[in-house]
mmCIF file of C-alpha atoms (C1' of nucleotides) in Angstrom:
data_model
loop_
_atom_site.group_PDB
_atom_site.id
_atom_site.type_symbol
_atom_site.label_atom_id
_atom_site.label_comp_id
_atom_site.label_asym_id
_atom_site.label_seq_id
_atom_site.Cartn_x
_atom_site.Cartn_y
_atom_site.Cartn_z
ATOM 1 C CA MET B 13 2.625 -176.406 134.194
ATOM 2 C CA ALA B 14 0.360 -174.346 136.372
ATOM 3 C CA ARG B 15 -3.145 -173.194 135.670
ATOM 4 C CA ALA B 16 -3.498 -170.973 132.633
ATOM 5 C CA ALA B 17 -3.266 -167.256 133.331
ATOM 6 C CA THR B 18 -6.535 -165.464 133.909
ATOM 7 C CA THR B 19 -5.547 -163.191 131.051
ATOM 8 C CA THR B 20 -5.211 -166.085 128.638
ATOM 9 C CA ASP B 21 -8.721 -165.773 127.247
ATOM 10 C CA ALA B 22 -12.254 -164.763 128.085
ATOM 11 C CA PHE B 23 -13.005 -168.191 129.553
ATOM 12 C CA ASN B 24 -10.346 -167.761 132.202
ATOM 13 C CA ALA B 25 -11.040 -164.096 132.821
ATOM 14 C CA VAL B 26 -14.728 -164.700 133.376
ATOM 15 C CA ALA B 27 -14.263 -167.682 135.668
ATOM 16 C CA GLU B 28 -13.822 -165.205 138.509
ATOM 17 C CA PRO B 29 -17.233 -164.134 139.872
ATOM 18 C CA ARG B 30 -16.084 -160.614 140.698
ATOM 19 C CA ARG B 31 -15.173 -160.058 137.091
ATOM 20 C CA ARG B 32 -18.553 -161.276 135.939
ATOM 21 C CA GLN B 33 -20.069 -158.832 138.415
ATOM 22 C CA ILE B 34 -18.030 -156.025 136.929
ATOM 23 C CA ILE B 35 -19.253 -156.949 133.481
ATOM 24 C CA ASP B 36 -22.823 -157.046 134.745
ATOM 25 C CA VAL B 37 -22.497 -153.559 136.183
ATOM 26 C CA LEU B 38 -20.857 -152.226 133.037
ATOM 27 C CA ALA B 39 -23.758 -153.626 131.049
ATOM 28 C CA GLY B 40 -25.691 -150.711 132.507
ATOM 29 C CA GLY B 41 -23.324 -148.311 130.797
ATOM 30 C CA GLU B 42 -19.899 -146.736 130.980
ATOM 31 C CA CYS B 43 -18.758 -146.086 134.515
ATOM 32 C CA PRO B 44 -15.744 -144.962 136.558
ATOM 33 C CA VAL B 45 -13.765 -147.243 138.838
ATOM 34 C CA ASN B 46 -15.162 -145.844 142.051
ATOM 35 C CA ASP B 47 -18.696 -146.706 141.041
ATOM 36 C CA LEU B 48 -17.561 -150.272 140.557
ATOM 37 C CA VAL B 49 -15.854 -150.202 143.938
ATOM 38 C CA ASP B 50 -19.156 -149.147 145.511
ATOM 39 C CA ALA B 51 -21.177 -151.643 143.493
ATOM 40 C CA LEU B 52 -18.939 -154.590 144.341
ATOM 41 C CA GLY B 53 -18.090 -153.618 147.903
ATOM 42 C CA LEU B 54 -14.511 -154.520 147.138
ATOM 43 C CA ALA B 55 -11.327 -152.536 147.815
ATOM 44 C CA GLN B 56 -10.232 -150.219 145.021
ATOM 45 C CA PRO B 57 -6.920 -151.951 144.187
ATOM 46 C CA GLN B 58 -8.705 -155.271 143.768
ATOM 47 C CA VAL B 59 -11.168 -153.701 141.376
ATOM 48 C CA SER B 60 -8.391 -152.094 139.375
ATOM 49 C CA LYS B 61 -6.656 -155.432 139.116
ATOM 50 C CA HIS B 62 -9.783 -157.186 137.933
ATOM 51 C CA LEU B 63 -10.301 -154.440 135.384
ATOM 52 C CA ARG B 64 -6.791 -154.966 134.127
ATOM 53 C CA VAL B 65 -7.540 -158.623 133.471
ATOM 54 C CA LEU B 66 -10.749 -157.726 131.675
ATOM 55 C CA ARG B 67 -8.868 -155.175 129.594
ATOM 56 C CA GLU B 68 -6.206 -157.684 128.626
ATOM 57 C CA VAL B 69 -8.777 -160.091 127.260
ATOM 58 C CA GLY B 70 -10.565 -157.240 125.519
ATOM 59 C CA ALA B 71 -13.757 -157.463 127.534
ATOM 60 C CA VAL B 72 -13.620 -153.806 128.528
ATOM 61 C CA ASP B 73 -12.328 -150.582 127.041
ATOM 62 C CA VAL B 74 -11.130 -147.523 128.919
ATOM 63 C CA ARG B 75 -11.245 -143.831 128.230
ATOM 64 C CA ASN B 76 -9.820 -140.963 130.231
ATOM 65 C CA ASP B 77 -12.141 -138.311 131.589
ATOM 66 C CA GLY B 78 -10.359 -135.827 133.810
ATOM 67 C CA ARG B 79 -9.082 -137.669 136.805
ATOM 68 C CA GLN B 80 -11.440 -140.521 136.219
ATOM 69 C CA ARG B 81 -11.129 -143.498 133.928
ATOM 70 C CA LEU B 82 -14.361 -144.582 132.363
ATOM 71 C CA TYR B 83 -14.711 -148.265 131.660
ATOM 72 C CA ARG B 84 -17.041 -149.613 129.073
ATOM 73 C CA LEU B 85 -18.139 -153.135 128.277
ATOM 74 C CA ASN B 86 -16.946 -154.757 125.086
ATOM 75 C CA GLY B 87 -19.143 -157.811 124.999
ATOM 76 C CA HIS B 88 -17.650 -158.969 121.723
ATOM 77 C CA ALA B 89 -14.917 -160.648 123.753
ATOM 78 C CA LEU B 90 -17.563 -162.945 125.206
ATOM 79 C CA LYS B 91 -18.630 -164.298 121.848
ATOM 80 C CA PRO B 92 -16.249 -167.287 121.892
ATOM 81 C CA ILE B 93 -17.802 -168.410 125.157
ATOM 82 C CA HIS B 94 -21.276 -168.069 123.737
ATOM 83 C CA ASP B 95 -20.311 -169.872 120.563
ATOM 84 C CA TRP B 96 -18.879 -172.770 122.475
ATOM 85 C CA VAL B 97 -21.603 -173.191 125.045
ATOM 86 C CA LYS B 98 -24.414 -172.687 122.556
ATOM 87 C CA GLN B 99 -23.649 -176.076 121.002
ATOM 88 C CA TYR B 100 -24.834 -177.699 124.193
ATOM 89 C CA GLU B 101 -28.059 -175.776 124.551
ATOM 90 C CA ARG B 102 -29.964 -178.766 123.148
ATOM 91 C CA THR B 103 -28.860 -180.755 126.178
ATOM 92 C CA TRP B 104 -31.156 -178.902 128.552
ATOM 93 C CA SER B 105 -33.514 -176.900 126.437
ATOM 94 C CA GLU B 106 -37.063 -178.247 126.270
ATOM 95 C CA ARG B 107 -37.473 -176.551 122.943
ATOM 96 C CA PHE B 108 -34.633 -178.586 121.512
ATOM 97 C CA GLU B 109 -35.892 -181.735 123.175
ATOM 98 C CA ALA B 110 -39.254 -181.154 121.564
ATOM 99 C CA LEU B 111 -37.494 -180.679 118.257
ATOM 100 C CA ASP B 112 -35.617 -183.901 118.770
ATOM 101 C CA ASP B 113 -38.905 -185.708 119.401
ATOM 102 C CA VAL B 114 -40.387 -184.356 116.214
ATOM 103 C CA LEU B 115 -37.361 -185.361 114.198
ATOM 104 C CA GLU B 116 -37.489 -188.830 115.689
ATOM 105 C CA GLU B 117 -41.137 -189.183 114.783
ATOM 106 C CA LEU B 118 -40.406 -188.120 111.243
ATOM 107 C CA THR B 119 -37.631 -190.675 110.995
ATOM 108 C CA GLU B 120 -39.938 -193.398 112.257
ATOM 109 C CA GLU B 121 -42.622 -192.418 109.769
ATOM 110 C CA GLU B 122 -40.141 -192.804 106.963
ATOM 111 C CA ASN B 123 -39.410 -196.370 108.002
ATOM 112 C CA MET O 28 -7.256 -165.870 149.028
ATOM 113 C CA ALA O 29 -6.106 -167.822 146.024
ATOM 114 C CA ARG O 30 -7.925 -168.432 142.802
ATOM 115 C CA ALA O 31 -11.208 -170.284 143.156
ATOM 116 C CA ALA O 32 -10.957 -174.053 142.820
ATOM 117 C CA THR O 33 -11.567 -175.455 139.370
ATOM 118 C CA THR O 34 -14.290 -177.549 140.961
ATOM 119 C CA THR O 35 -16.112 -174.496 142.275
ATOM 120 C CA ASP O 36 -18.472 -174.232 139.329
ATOM 121 C CA ALA O 37 -18.817 -174.849 135.617
ATOM 122 C CA PHE O 38 -17.194 -171.514 134.793
ATOM 123 C CA ASN O 39 -13.976 -172.523 136.490
ATOM 124 C CA ALA O 40 -14.064 -176.115 135.298
ATOM 125 C CA VAL O 41 -14.508 -175.105 131.694
ATOM 126 C CA ALA O 42 -11.825 -172.429 131.736
ATOM 127 C CA GLU O 43 -9.320 -175.204 131.051
ATOM 128 C CA PRO O 44 -9.136 -175.951 127.314
ATOM 129 C CA ARG O 45 -8.477 -179.660 127.821
ATOM 130 C CA ARG O 46 -11.700 -179.967 129.723
ATOM 131 C CA ARG O 47 -13.604 -178.225 126.964
ATOM 132 C CA GLN O 48 -12.005 -180.676 124.553
ATOM 133 C CA ILE O 49 -13.199 -183.571 126.662
ATOM 134 C CA ILE O 50 -16.710 -182.183 126.625
ATOM 135 C CA ASP O 51 -16.519 -181.743 122.872
ATOM 136 C CA VAL O 52 -15.503 -185.359 122.416
ATOM 137 C CA LEU O 53 -18.187 -186.605 124.784
ATOM 138 C CA ALA O 54 -20.737 -184.655 122.776
ATOM 139 C CA GLY O 55 -20.296 -187.431 120.217
ATOM 140 C CA GLY O 56 -21.538 -189.946 122.750
ATOM 141 C CA GLU O 57 -20.576 -191.964 125.805
ATOM 142 C CA CYS O 58 -16.965 -193.061 125.755
ATOM 143 C CA PRO O 59 -14.299 -194.788 127.885
ATOM 144 C CA VAL O 60 -11.277 -192.990 129.310
ATOM 145 C CA ASN O 61 -8.803 -194.479 126.875
ATOM 146 C CA ASP O 62 -10.667 -193.076 123.910
ATOM 147 C CA LEU O 63 -10.339 -189.646 125.483
ATOM 148 C CA VAL O 64 -6.658 -190.258 126.073
ATOM 149 C CA ASP O 65 -6.238 -191.001 122.369
ATOM 150 C CA ALA O 66 -8.418 -188.100 121.295
ATOM 151 C CA LEU O 67 -6.594 -185.553 123.467
ATOM 152 C CA GLY O 68 -3.087 -186.959 123.094
ATOM 153 C CA LEU O 69 -2.671 -186.465 126.815
ATOM 154 C CA ALA O 70 -1.403 -188.911 129.436
ATOM 155 C CA GLN O 71 -4.031 -191.079 131.077
ATOM 156 C CA PRO O 72 -3.640 -189.717 134.648
ATOM 157 C CA GLN O 73 -4.115 -186.160 133.386
ATOM 158 C CA VAL O 74 -7.299 -187.165 131.613
ATOM 159 C CA SER O 75 -8.609 -188.939 134.702
ATOM 160 C CA LYS O 76 -7.932 -185.818 136.744
ATOM 161 C CA HIS O 77 -9.743 -183.582 134.291
ATOM 162 C CA LEU O 78 -12.650 -186.003 134.306
ATOM 163 C CA ARG O 79 -12.776 -185.816 138.065
ATOM 164 C CA VAL O 80 -13.144 -182.039 137.902
ATOM 165 C CA LEU O 81 -15.891 -182.342 135.313
ATOM 166 C CA ARG O 82 -17.634 -184.920 137.470
ATOM 167 C CA GLU O 83 -17.467 -182.680 140.534
ATOM 168 C CA VAL O 84 -19.209 -179.851 138.735
ATOM 169 C CA GLY O 85 -21.724 -182.261 137.290
ATOM 170 C CA ALA O 86 -20.692 -181.832 133.668
ATOM 171 C CA VAL O 87 -20.180 -185.563 133.155
ATOM 172 C CA ASP O 88 -21.621 -188.771 134.526
ATOM 173 C CA VAL O 89 -19.888 -192.136 134.808
ATOM 174 C CA ARG O 90 -21.007 -195.691 134.586
ATOM 175 C CA ASN O 91 -19.065 -198.896 135.048
ATOM 176 C CA ASP O 92 -18.789 -201.352 132.207
ATOM 177 C CA GLY O 93 -16.498 -204.240 132.976
ATOM 178 C CA ARG O 94 -13.034 -202.860 133.392
ATOM 179 C CA GLN O 95 -13.940 -199.678 131.634
ATOM 180 C CA ARG O 96 -15.640 -196.583 132.926
ATOM 181 C CA LEU O 97 -17.928 -194.935 130.430
ATOM 182 C CA TYR O 98 -18.217 -191.186 130.663
ATOM 183 C CA ARG O 99 -21.185 -189.302 129.353
ATOM 184 C CA LEU O 100 -21.796 -185.604 128.881
ATOM 185 C CA ASN O 101 -24.281 -183.862 131.125
ATOM 186 C CA GLY O 102 -24.629 -180.553 129.363
ATOM 187 C CA HIS O 103 -27.147 -179.288 131.870
ATOM 188 C CA ALA O 104 -24.210 -178.166 134.019
ATOM 189 C CA LEU O 105 -23.312 -175.699 131.280
ATOM 190 C CA LYS O 106 -26.633 -173.908 131.416
ATOM 191 C CA PRO O 107 -25.507 -171.274 133.944
ATOM 192 C CA ILE O 108 -22.712 -170.267 131.584
ATOM 193 C CA HIS O 109 -25.109 -170.041 128.688
ATOM 194 C CA ASP O 110 -27.614 -168.073 130.731
ATOM 195 C CA TRP O 111 -25.010 -165.581 131.796
ATOM 196 C CA VAL O 112 -23.311 -165.062 128.467
ATOM 197 C CA LYS O 113 -26.554 -164.968 126.521
ATOM 198 C CA GLN O 114 -27.370 -161.576 128.013
ATOM 199 C CA TYR O 115 -24.484 -160.111 126.092
ATOM 200 C CA GLU O 116 -25.343 -161.626 122.751
ATOM 201 C CA ARG O 117 -26.826 -158.296 121.689
ATOM 202 C CA THR O 118 -23.379 -156.769 121.978
ATOM 203 C CA TRP O 119 -22.082 -158.491 118.890
ATOM 204 C CA SER O 120 -25.061 -159.939 117.114
ATOM 205 C CA GLU O 121 -26.146 -158.078 113.995
ATOM 206 C CA ARG O 122 -29.629 -159.420 114.466
ATOM 207 C CA PHE O 123 -29.872 -157.726 117.845
ATOM 208 C CA GLU O 124 -28.328 -154.557 116.476
ATOM 209 C CA ALA O 125 -30.980 -154.505 113.799
ATOM 210 C CA LEU O 126 -33.604 -155.025 116.464
ATOM 211 C CA ASP O 127 -32.167 -152.147 118.454
ATOM 212 C CA ASP O 128 -32.413 -149.928 115.385
ATOM 213 C CA VAL O 129 -36.037 -150.833 114.899
ATOM 214 C CA LEU O 130 -36.878 -150.183 118.520
ATOM 215 C CA GLU O 131 -35.137 -146.837 118.335
ATOM 216 C CA GLU O 132 -37.115 -145.872 115.258
ATOM 217 C CA LEU O 133 -40.343 -146.810 116.972
ATOM 218 C CA THR O 134 -39.426 -144.701 119.984
ATOM 219 C CA GLU O 135 -38.692 -141.743 117.738
ATOM 220 C CA GLU O 136 -41.980 -142.151 115.934
ATOM 221 C CA GLU O 137 -43.801 -141.985 119.226
ATOM 222 C CA ASN O 138 -42.209 -138.637 120.036
ATOM 223 C "C1'" DT S 27 -3.267 -217.499 140.755
ATOM 224 C "C1'" DT S 28 -0.821 -214.695 137.782
ATOM 225 C "C1'" DG S 29 -0.712 -211.433 134.315
ATOM 226 C "C1'" DA S 30 -2.570 -207.902 131.710
ATOM 227 C "C1'" DC S 31 -5.620 -204.276 131.080
ATOM 228 C "C1'" DA S 32 -8.386 -199.886 132.352
ATOM 229 C "C1'" DC S 33 -8.530 -196.527 135.320
ATOM 230 C "C1'" DA S 34 -7.804 -193.689 139.707
ATOM 231 C "C1'" DT S 35 -4.947 -191.659 143.140
ATOM 232 C "C1'" DA S 36 -0.714 -189.830 145.400
ATOM 233 C "C1'" DC S 37 3.255 -187.199 145.238
ATOM 234 C "C1'" DC S 38 6.480 -183.520 143.494
ATOM 235 C "C1'" DC S 39 7.053 -178.894 141.602
ATOM 236 C "C1'" DA S 40 6.938 -174.288 139.241
ATOM 237 C "C1'" DT S 41 3.619 -170.984 138.729
ATOM 238 C "C1'" DA S 42 -0.106 -167.493 138.957
ATOM 239 C "C1'" DT S 43 -3.785 -166.305 141.731
ATOM 240 C "C1'" DG S 44 -6.749 -162.830 144.686
ATOM 241 C "C1'" DG S 45 -6.993 -160.326 148.624
ATOM 242 C "C1'" DG S 46 -4.622 -156.999 151.964
ATOM 243 C "C1'" DA S 47 -1.773 -153.102 152.611
ATOM 244 C "C1'" DA S 48 1.226 -149.559 151.156
ATOM 245 C "C1'" DT S 49 2.709 -146.650 147.764
ATOM 246 C "C1'" DA S 50 3.104 -144.534 143.110
ATOM 247 C "C1'" DT S 51 1.068 -141.847 139.229
ATOM 248 C "C1'" DG S 52 -1.683 -138.388 137.185
ATOM 249 C "C1'" DA S 53 -5.113 -134.803 136.987
ATOM 250 C "C1'" DT S 54 -7.584 -131.018 139.405
ATOM 251 C "C1'" DT S 55 -8.127 -127.465 142.726
ATOM 252 C "C1'" DG S 56 -6.680 -123.789 145.710
ATOM 253 C "C1'" DC G 25 3.520 -125.254 144.523
ATOM 254 C "C1'" DA G 26 0.784 -128.096 147.868
ATOM 255 C "C1'" DA G 27 -3.069 -130.777 148.818
ATOM 256 C "C1'" DT G 28 -6.535 -133.815 147.261
ATOM 257 C "C1'" DC G 29 -8.984 -136.937 144.516
ATOM 258 C "C1'" DA G 30 -9.165 -141.107 141.266
ATOM 259 C "C1'" DT G 31 -6.794 -144.835 139.905
ATOM 260 C "C1'" DA G 32 -2.802 -148.018 139.108
ATOM 261 C "C1'" DT G 33 1.046 -150.660 140.660
ATOM 262 C "C1'" DT G 34 3.942 -153.204 143.890
ATOM 263 C "C1'" DC G 35 4.888 -156.406 147.499
ATOM 264 C "C1'" DC G 36 3.457 -160.178 150.599
ATOM 265 C "C1'" DC G 37 1.342 -164.714 151.215
ATOM 266 C "C1'" DA G 38 -1.570 -168.992 151.388
ATOM 267 C "C1'" DT G 39 -3.419 -171.777 148.082
ATOM 268 C "C1'" DA G 40 -4.696 -174.781 144.147
ATOM 269 C "C1'" DT G 41 -3.251 -175.724 139.702
ATOM 270 C "C1'" DG G 42 -1.730 -179.096 135.736
ATOM 271 C "C1'" DG G 43 1.682 -181.883 134.063
ATOM 272 C "C1'" DG G 44 5.024 -185.753 135.092
ATOM 273 C "C1'" DT G 45 5.855 -190.026 137.230
ATOM 274 C "C1'" DA G 46 4.882 -193.816 140.157
ATOM 275 C "C1'" DT G 47 1.764 -196.639 142.256
ATOM 276 C "C1'" DG G 48 -2.858 -198.358 143.830
ATOM 277 C "C1'" DT G 49 -7.393 -200.672 142.704
ATOM 278 C "C1'" DG G 50 -10.590 -203.431 140.312
ATOM 279 C "C1'" DT G 51 -11.803 -206.525 136.405
ATOM 280 C "C1'" DC G 52 -11.042 -209.984 133.013
ATOM 281 C "C1'" DA G 53 -8.394 -213.822 130.713
ATOM 282 C "C1'" DA G 54 -5.328 -217.878 130.768
#
DNA sequence: TTGACACATACCCATATGGGAATATGATTG
DNA sequence: CAATCATATTCCCATATGGGTATGTGTCAA
């Protein structure tokens, strides 16, 4: 089997830096393809193809406006990523480490 | 250009579900390869290859123990993913939506 | 030393990728 | 209708993938 398709899920779609860039730009609000082309400094077909991937995983929505197509972020598609990675926040977060210390102290006091 | 290597960064490494599974298992504590083989129901060479990818992006550490190699999670490598995706939490979180409402009300009161 | 065990690496292969370039589609304007 | 603008799709290609299978490497036991 080959690598999973980029359109398989948000994890795969977002592994590509250009697509994260697109999402970052769209975070600033709805915007047409050409604005993204300018923002990314990438050729238009490439941008359209990345947008297609993002659409297929539900990370963006489109709407027609004259000859333009306005893309909008749908961050909800990113929730599974957040949910998964959040479990590991304690691994690096000082806040969580501090919490762990406190809990350990409490446990020791009990004994 | 082809797709970025899985070893490019944590985003790419973690796009593969098996590798997320491995991380999930290792969250329970240090463990030898064979335990992962059993847990994933995957052939041993495949597991070793996935572990190599995780090692190259720094998501796991290894340590020799007799004829075994004990792998341990290094969640710090996942921080960039968390940092990036966290920005979009407001998109789906009701808590953030409520906060947005409050901020909007305050702005209106000022005017 | 010879097995046996735990693990890593090498090789084969079908497959999808992302960029480049050309072209198609669809809406607007003249 | 023709020309133009905004975007999508198609084709080409080098490349790395992930699983399967076979084999290499290092450690321990008899």
